[in-house]
Tab-separated table of C-alpha atoms and ligand atoms in Angstrom:
chain	number	residue	atom	x	y	z
A	1	MET	CA	0.000	0.000	0.000
A	2	LYS	CA	1.134	3.537	-0.692
A	3	LYS	CA	0.478	6.166	1.987
A	4	ARG	CA	1.331	9.818	2.353
A	5	ILE	CA	2.175	10.963	5.876
A	6	ALA	CA	2.456	14.598	6.971
A	7	VAL	CA	5.355	14.715	9.438
A	8	ILE	CA	5.465	17.585	11.925
A	9	PRO	CA	8.518	17.191	14.190
A	10	GLY	CA	7.845	20.503	16.013
A	11	ASP	CA	10.086	21.825	18.787
A	12	GLY	CA	12.402	20.615	21.539
A	13	ILE	CA	12.882	16.862	21.417
A	14	GLY	CA	10.208	16.635	18.662
A	15	PRO	CA	12.740	16.217	15.834
A	16	ASP	CA	14.802	13.686	17.868
A	17	ILE	CA	11.878	11.348	18.515
A	18	VAL	CA	10.089	11.759	15.179
A	19	ARG	CA	13.296	10.760	13.379
A	20	GLU	CA	13.178	7.415	15.192
A	21	ALA	CA	9.489	6.866	14.436
A	22	VAL	CA	10.195	7.468	10.738
A	23	LYS	CA	13.081	4.999	10.970
A	24	VAL	CA	10.625	2.424	12.301
A	25	LEU	CA	8.024	3.236	9.633
A	26	ASP	CA	10.687	2.828	6.948
A	27	LYS	CA	11.512	-0.580	8.342
A	28	VAL	CA	7.813	-1.534	8.315
A	29	ALA	CA	7.548	-0.374	4.697
A	30	LYS	CA	10.491	-2.541	3.761
A	31	ALA	CA	9.399	-5.619	5.692
A	32	TYR	CA	5.778	-5.501	4.524
A	33	SER	CA	6.199	-4.008	1.021
A	34	HIS	CA	4.490	-0.682	1.603
A	35	GLU	CA	5.483	2.734	0.428
A	36	PHE	CA	5.371	5.646	2.868
A	37	GLU	CA	5.926	9.117	1.514
A	38	TYR	CA	6.668	11.893	4.016
A	39	ASP	CA	5.743	15.548	3.770
A	40	TYR	CA	7.771	17.428	6.405
A	41	LEU	CA	6.007	20.486	7.835
A	42	LEU	CA	6.711	23.141	10.462
A	43	ALA	CA	4.289	23.882	13.275
A	44	GLY	CA	4.653	25.410	16.732
A	45	GLY	CA	7.628	27.487	17.812
A	46	CYS	CA	9.712	26.642	14.760
A	47	SER	CA	6.871	27.914	12.557
A	48	ILE	CA	6.718	31.150	14.571
A	49	ASP	CA	10.450	31.594	13.943
A	50	GLU	CA	10.154	30.826	10.236
A	51	TYR	CA	6.767	32.305	9.249
A	52	GLY	CA	5.721	34.470	12.207
A	53	VAL	CA	2.712	32.284	13.126
A	54	PRO	CA	2.408	28.909	14.903
A	55	LEU	CA	0.449	27.309	12.064
A	56	THR	CA	0.202	28.520	8.474
A	57	ASP	CA	-2.764	27.826	6.186
A	58	GLU	CA	-0.406	26.007	3.881
A	59	THR	CA	0.774	23.647	6.635
A	60	LEU	CA	-2.820	22.861	7.567
A	61	ASP	CA	-3.675	22.341	3.904
A	62	ARG	CA	-0.804	19.972	3.320
A	63	ALA	CA	-1.663	18.028	6.481
A	64	LYS	CA	-5.226	17.749	5.147
A	65	LYS	CA	-3.989	16.326	1.865
A	66	ALA	CA	-2.002	13.548	3.516
A	67	ASP	CA	-3.496	10.233	4.659
A	68	SER	CA	-2.502	10.984	8.261
A	69	THR	CA	-0.197	13.146	10.374
A	70	LEU	CA	2.635	12.231	12.729
A	71	LEU	CA	3.539	14.939	15.233
A	72	GLY	CA	6.412	15.224	17.735
A	73	ALA	CA	5.789	18.016	20.245
A	74	VAL	CA	5.495	21.794	20.223
A	75	GLY	CA	6.458	24.632	22.540
A	76	GLY	CA	9.317	25.776	24.720
A	77	PRO	CA	10.442	28.629	26.977
A	78	LYS	CA	11.609	30.635	23.974
A	79	TRP	CA	7.981	31.338	23.014
A	80	ASP	CA	6.411	31.340	26.495
A	81	SER	CA	5.963	35.084	26.775
A	82	LEU	CA	4.011	35.419	23.521
A	83	PRO	CA	0.297	36.356	23.693
A	84	GLY	CA	-2.294	33.524	23.648
A	85	ALA	CA	-3.067	33.492	19.933
A	86	MET	CA	0.628	33.383	19.051
A	87	ARG	CA	1.738	30.587	21.341
A	88	PRO	CA	3.102	27.347	19.845
A	89	GLU	CA	0.227	25.395	21.470
A	90	LYS	CA	-2.093	27.255	19.091
A	91	ALA	CA	-0.653	25.071	16.328
A	92	LEU	CA	-1.902	21.951	18.070
A	93	LEU	CA	-5.344	23.414	18.650
A	94	GLY	CA	-5.467	24.674	15.044
A	95	LEU	CA	-4.520	21.250	13.675
A	96	ARG	CA	-7.072	19.478	15.873
A	97	SER	CA	-9.947	21.756	14.917
A	98	GLY	CA	-8.812	22.381	11.323
A	99	LEU	CA	-8.595	18.657	10.681
A	100	GLY	CA	-11.829	17.973	12.600
A	101	LEU	CA	-10.155	15.507	14.981
A	102	PHE	CA	-12.799	15.343	17.688
A	103	CYS	CA	-11.805	12.028	19.230
A	104	ASN	CA	-8.589	11.724	21.200
A	105	LEU	CA	-7.497	8.282	22.361
A	106	ARG	CA	-4.969	8.182	25.178
A	107	PRO	CA	-4.165	4.700	26.358
A	108	ALA	CA	-2.577	4.459	29.792
A	109	ILE	CA	-0.816	1.130	30.015
A	110	LEU	CA	1.523	-0.141	32.670
A	111	TYR	CA	4.302	-2.093	31.000
A	112	LYS	CA	5.183	-5.022	33.193
A	113	GLU	CA	8.860	-4.528	32.369
A	114	LEU	CA	8.577	-1.078	33.959
A	115	ALA	CA	6.391	-2.018	36.912
A	116	ASP	CA	8.975	-0.525	39.283
A	117	ALA	CA	8.390	2.920	37.780
A	118	CYS	CA	4.725	2.869	38.787
A	119	PRO	CA	4.302	5.249	41.734
A	120	LEU	CA	1.364	3.290	43.175
A	121	ARG	CA	1.715	0.344	45.561
A	122	SER	CA	1.611	-3.013	43.850
A	123	ASP	CA	-1.480	-4.101	45.812
A	124	ILE	CA	-3.329	-1.077	44.338
A	125	VAL	CA	-2.206	-1.739	40.788
A	126	GLY	CA	-2.854	-5.474	40.904
A	127	ASP	CA	-2.295	-7.251	37.601
A	128	GLY	CA	-1.420	-4.129	35.705
A	129	LEU	CA	-3.217	-1.197	34.208
A	130	ASP	CA	-4.823	-0.730	30.848
A	131	VAL	CA	-7.128	2.272	30.734
A	132	MET	CA	-8.220	4.077	27.583
A	133	VAL	CA	-9.044	7.742	28.015
A	134	VAL	CA	-11.320	8.970	25.225
A	135	ARG	CA	-11.151	12.749	25.286
A	136	GLU	CA	-13.418	15.071	23.297
A	137	LEU	CA	-10.938	17.269	21.453
A	138	THR	CA	-12.565	20.012	19.401
A	139	GLY	CA	-15.228	21.465	21.698
A	140	GLY	CA	-15.834	22.726	25.202
A	141	ILE	CA	-14.006	25.500	26.970
A	142	TYR	CA	-10.909	25.155	24.770
A	143	PHE	CA	-12.793	26.448	21.757
A	144	GLY	CA	-15.484	28.622	23.361
A	145	LYS	CA	-15.554	32.388	23.173
A	146	LYS	CA	-12.829	33.903	25.336
A	147	GLY	CA	-11.784	37.407	26.132
A	148	ARG	CA	-11.310	40.264	28.568
A	149	ILE	CA	-13.669	42.978	29.659
A	150	ASP	CA	-13.548	45.803	32.181
A	151	ASP	CA	-10.243	47.147	30.885
A	152	GLY	CA	-8.736	43.695	31.075
A	153	ASN	CA	-9.670	43.215	34.712
A	154	GLU	CA	-12.176	40.466	34.024
A	155	ALA	CA	-11.660	37.438	31.791
A	156	TYR	CA	-14.005	34.748	30.504
A	157	ASP	CA	-13.854	31.407	28.676
A	158	VAL	CA	-17.174	30.009	27.550
A	159	MET	CA	-17.841	26.297	27.803
A	160	SER	CA	-20.508	24.913	25.497
A	161	TYR	CA	-21.358	21.551	23.985
A	162	SER	CA	-23.961	20.499	21.465
A	163	LYS	CA	-25.788	17.210	21.629
A	164	GLY	CA	-24.205	16.240	18.297
A	165	GLU	CA	-20.688	16.772	19.642
A	166	ILE	CA	-21.417	14.623	22.680
A	167	ASP	CA	-23.213	11.930	20.716
A	168	ARG	CA	-20.339	11.324	18.294
A	169	ILE	CA	-17.629	11.063	20.952
A	170	ALA	CA	-19.837	8.820	23.099
A	171	ARG	CA	-20.343	6.456	20.148
A	172	LYS	CA	-16.567	6.240	19.649
A	173	ALA	CA	-16.124	5.353	23.321
A	174	PHE	CA	-18.765	2.615	23.216
A	175	GLU	CA	-17.311	1.165	20.000
A	176	ILE	CA	-13.871	1.023	21.604
A	177	ALA	CA	-15.186	-0.495	24.848
A	178	ARG	CA	-16.896	-3.207	22.837
A	179	ARG	CA	-13.488	-4.310	21.547
A	180	ARG	CA	-11.969	-4.153	25.050
A	181	ARG	CA	-13.525	-5.103	28.400
A	182	GLY	CA	-16.977	-3.659	27.714
A	183	LYS	CA	-17.043	-0.863	30.308
A	184	VAL	CA	-17.484	2.870	29.781
A	185	THR	CA	-17.115	5.410	32.590
A	186	SER	CA	-18.409	8.813	31.564
A	187	VAL	CA	-16.864	11.649	33.560
A	188	ASP	CA	-18.572	15.002	34.040
A	189	LYS	CA	-19.499	17.614	36.634
A	190	ALA	CA	-23.256	17.233	36.287
A	191	ASN	CA	-23.852	18.373	39.868
A	192	VAL	CA	-22.712	21.860	38.814
A	193	LEU	CA	-22.423	22.358	35.055
A	194	GLU	CA	-25.273	22.504	32.536
A	195	THR	CA	-22.959	21.245	29.761
A	196	SER	CA	-22.320	18.213	31.966
A	197	ARG	CA	-26.037	17.585	32.444
A	198	LEU	CA	-26.484	17.533	28.661
A	199	TRP	CA	-23.392	15.332	28.456
A	200	ARG	CA	-24.810	12.795	30.910
A	201	GLU	CA	-28.245	12.702	29.226
A	202	THR	CA	-26.728	12.258	25.784
A	203	VAL	CA	-24.263	9.557	26.816
A	204	LYS	CA	-27.122	7.687	28.497
A	205	ALA	CA	-29.201	7.856	25.292
A	206	VAL	CA	-26.264	6.603	23.194
A	207	SER	CA	-25.696	3.743	25.641
A	208	GLU	CA	-29.090	2.319	24.679
A	209	ASP	CA	-27.578	1.380	21.306
A	210	TYR	CA	-24.834	-0.564	23.110
A	211	PRO	CA	-26.613	-2.891	25.546
A	212	ASP	CA	-23.507	-5.102	25.691
A	213	VAL	CA	-21.443	-2.257	27.192
A	214	GLU	CA	-21.786	-1.274	30.842
A	215	LEU	CA	-22.068	2.474	31.494
A	216	SER	CA	-21.291	4.262	34.736
A	217	ASN	CA	-21.002	7.978	35.508
A	218	LEU	CA	-18.555	9.737	37.790
A	219	TYR	CA	-18.044	13.347	38.750
A	220	VAL	CA	-14.617	14.518	37.679
A	221	ASP	CA	-13.341	15.161	41.204
A	222	ASN	CA	-14.323	11.656	42.252
A	223	ALA	CA	-12.844	10.198	39.043
A	224	SER	CA	-9.474	11.803	39.733
A	225	MET	CA	-9.538	10.261	43.200
A	226	GLN	CA	-10.666	6.826	41.955
A	227	LEU	CA	-7.788	6.804	39.449
A	228	VAL	CA	-5.265	6.634	42.271
A	229	ARG	CA	-7.449	4.672	44.695
A	230	ASN	CA	-8.402	1.825	42.372
A	231	PRO	CA	-7.318	2.404	38.769
A	232	ALA	CA	-8.037	-1.184	37.738
A	233	GLN	CA	-11.792	-0.487	37.915
A	234	PHE	CA	-11.542	1.508	34.664
A	235	ASP	CA	-11.695	0.255	31.102
A	236	VAL	CA	-12.736	3.208	28.890
A	237	ILE	CA	-13.118	6.706	30.336
A	238	VAL	CA	-14.975	9.182	28.120
A	239	THR	CA	-14.992	12.856	28.968
A	240	GLU	CA	-15.034	16.421	27.673
A	241	ASN	CA	-11.983	18.311	26.467
A	242	MET	CA	-10.578	19.930	29.610
A	243	PHE	CA	-11.438	17.114	32.026
A	244	GLY	CA	-9.803	14.751	29.525
A	245	ASP	CA	-6.677	16.891	29.394
A	246	ILE	CA	-6.294	16.686	33.154
A	247	LEU	CA	-7.338	13.069	33.707
A	248	SER	CA	-5.162	11.771	30.874
A	249	ASP	CA	-2.065	13.300	32.484
A	250	GLU	CA	-3.028	11.677	35.769
A	251	ALA	CA	-3.735	8.312	34.127
A	252	SER	CA	-0.433	8.343	32.260
A	253	MET	CA	1.571	9.290	35.348
A	254	ILE	CA	0.197	6.446	37.438
A	255	THR	CA	1.588	4.021	34.872
A	256	GLY	CA	5.020	5.535	35.461
A	257	SER	CA	5.548	5.460	31.722
A	258	ILE	CA	4.740	8.923	30.455
A	259	GLY	CA	7.649	8.698	27.988
A	260	MET	CA	6.076	5.540	26.592
A	261	LEU	CA	2.490	6.532	25.909
A	262	PRO	CA	1.159	7.315	22.439
A	263	SER	CA	-2.063	9.032	21.383
A	264	ALA	CA	-4.341	9.185	18.389
A	265	SER	CA	-6.699	11.979	17.361
A	266	LEU	CA	-9.413	10.719	15.071
A	267	ARG	CA	-12.595	11.677	13.253
A	268	THR	CA	-15.209	9.520	11.522
A	269	ASP	CA	-13.126	8.570	8.462
A	270	SER	CA	-9.719	6.904	8.654
A	271	TYR	CA	-7.660	10.122	8.937
A	272	GLY	CA	-5.778	10.633	12.177
A	273	MET	CA	-3.064	12.650	13.850
A	274	TYR	CA	-0.682	10.697	16.060
A	275	GLU	CA	1.601	12.068	18.718
A	276	PRO	CA	3.229	11.124	22.018
A	277	ILE	CA	1.448	12.246	25.180
A	278	HIS	CA	4.534	13.920	26.599
A	279	GLY	CA	5.744	17.414	25.786
A	280	SER	CA	8.731	18.931	23.992
A	281	ALA	CA	11.234	18.688	26.899
A	282	PRO	CA	13.425	21.547	25.583
A	283	ASP	CA	16.016	20.971	28.310
A	284	ILE	CA	17.113	17.702	26.705
A	285	ALA	CA	16.525	18.568	23.026
A	286	GLY	CA	19.152	17.488	20.522
A	287	GLN	CA	21.148	15.481	23.098
A	288	ASP	CA	20.176	11.992	21.962
A	289	VAL	CA	18.654	11.164	25.342
A	290	ALA	CA	14.889	11.491	24.765
A	291	ASN	CA	12.774	8.347	24.808
A	292	PRO	CA	11.385	7.764	21.293
A	293	ILE	CA	9.041	4.944	22.329
A	294	ALA	CA	5.859	7.025	22.751
A	295	THR	CA	6.295	8.377	19.225
A	296	ILE	CA	7.118	4.952	17.806
A	297	LEU	CA	3.979	3.566	19.465
A	298	SER	CA	2.041	6.525	18.030
A	299	ALA	CA	3.235	5.451	14.590
A	300	ALA	CA	1.961	1.954	15.418
A	301	MET	CA	-1.444	3.441	16.255
A	302	MET	CA	-1.363	5.172	12.863
A	303	LEU	CA	-0.760	1.854	11.145
A	304	ARG	CA	-3.654	0.316	13.059
A	305	TYR	CA	-6.282	3.071	12.991
A	306	SER	CA	-5.591	5.003	9.787
A	307	PHE	CA	-4.102	2.391	7.472
A	308	SER	CA	-5.814	-0.772	8.784
A	309	MET	CA	-2.400	-2.430	8.999
A	310	ALA	CA	-3.014	-4.501	12.130
A	311	ARG	CA	-0.200	-6.977	11.478
A	312	GLU	CA	2.293	-4.183	10.983
A	313	ALA	CA	1.087	-2.374	14.123
A	314	ASP	CA	1.436	-5.603	16.105
A	315	ALA	CA	4.963	-6.013	14.755
A	316	VAL	CA	5.971	-2.551	15.983
A	317	GLU	CA	4.398	-3.077	19.418
A	318	LYS	CA	6.091	-6.465	19.713
A	319	ALA	CA	9.429	-4.956	18.724
A	320	VAL	CA	9.068	-2.366	21.502
A	321	ALA	CA	8.142	-5.040	24.043
A	322	SER	CA	11.064	-7.182	22.936
A	323	ALA	CA	13.558	-4.307	23.246
A	324	LEU	CA	12.254	-3.643	26.758
A	325	SER	CA	12.332	-7.262	27.838
A	326	ASP	CA	15.893	-7.486	26.520
A	327	GLY	CA	16.654	-4.854	29.127
A	328	LEU	CA	17.153	-1.920	26.775
A	329	ARG	CA	16.286	1.410	28.388
A	330	THR	CA	16.522	5.072	27.595
A	331	LYS	CA	17.675	7.351	30.382
A	332	ASP	CA	14.168	8.266	31.634
A	333	ILE	CA	13.170	4.656	32.254
A	334	ALA	CA	16.524	3.242	33.353
A	335	SER	CA	16.741	2.098	36.943
A	336	GLU	CA	18.825	4.176	39.341
A	337	GLY	CA	22.431	3.873	38.157
A	338	GLY	CA	21.395	1.332	35.478
A	339	ALA	CA	22.671	1.257	31.901
A	340	TRP	CA	20.839	3.131	29.169
A	341	ILE	CA	21.114	3.834	25.459
A	342	GLY	CA	20.452	6.959	23.398
A	343	THR	CA	17.419	7.992	21.361
A	344	SER	CA	18.857	6.887	18.066
A	345	ALA	CA	20.191	3.564	19.380
A	346	MET	CA	16.748	2.792	20.824
A	347	GLY	CA	15.221	3.540	17.405
A	348	ASP	CA	17.751	1.205	15.766
A	349	GLU	CA	17.084	-1.571	18.267
A	350	ILE	CA	13.326	-1.366	17.752
A	351	ALA	CA	13.558	-1.133	13.949
A	352	ARG	CA	15.906	-4.121	13.926
A	353	ARG	CA	13.308	-6.219	15.776
A	354	ILE	CA	10.591	-5.642	13.184
A	355	VAL	CA	10.190	-8.717	11.053
B	401	LIG	C1	-2.309	18.011	25.567
B	401	LIG	C2	-1.683	19.347	25.887
B	401	LIG	C3	-2.424	20.412	25.102
B	401	LIG	C4	-3.856	20.438	25.558
B	401	LIG	C5	-1.802	21.818	25.196
B	401	LIG	C6	-0.343	21.807	24.846
B	401	LIG	C7	-2.562	22.810	24.362
B	401	LIG	O1	-1.703	19.584	27.249
B	401	LIG	O2	-2.290	17.615	24.392
B	401	LIG	O3	-2.819	17.380	26.486
B	401	LIG	O4	-4.183	21.054	26.572
B	401	LIG	O5	-4.681	19.819	24.880
B	402	LIG	MG1	-2.412	17.945	28.397
């Protein structure tokens, strides 16, 4: 199969880790007789430096024309003092909304090889963790009207959701749960927010089309507590944009593997944008120490969700697992004083294991 991939390395360690994911994709292409063509694009801080804006229309257009997008990370202290609309993060938000990627999948998995890195007690974690956070990505307070009044002394951000927006993300969550352990937990703040009351009603109505999936509801404050109290109770968590932002960081941290976790942003067709959950870590950029695994696993998600290449995705995930069980570690996941290898060597080791 021939596929065109928009590649957006971004800032900080973005280029370091994306290089390794492309290395792995090239190996997949070779081993399974595919052809991947890459269109390299700038977004984030590097785009501000080059074009004066975080995301140009042309970049968005070229990303739209590809079959999917692979992104590293954006942002860094260099651009931190810029006004809201000019910040590198605007590129991410512009790509998400411009590409219509309303469904963000953030798996939080505890790798048994890295069980020691999990900050929770082993009796709390039990047999391991495998939670899928399904975050609504193009609505809510992130995209509502925002501004200042009263000479800048009062600020507002409007949170709104339509039934249609809630319905489509809920359906995604139920579909995913059906292929997993059949449980959806919908997280809201329906005791306070009207958007949450509509959310709860709509999710309940959607659940009637999925009688084989069990639905429960939690308030977001309780959900954040339950995630550390008994994370194994969760299968799929579905929630609105900002709650999903916060809970997905919490879920990834309790696995102890934030450098390992990929994400996919999807819509109703096969197009997707794939990126690691972690940020641009400017302090270690260009030093060959970043962990490329989250980005490599994001590329695997691309193979699975956008290109329907399940065998190839399995091969990448197996190669990662095999590198880990052979004891290979990057600095962030090495045990205290233990040996580790660089970004590029980890990419080589994983690519080499793809057969
Ligand atoms: C994320 C990030 C972004 C978000 C920022 C960088 C805009 O935190 O992808 O979770 O809040 O969505
Ligand atoms: Mg976040």
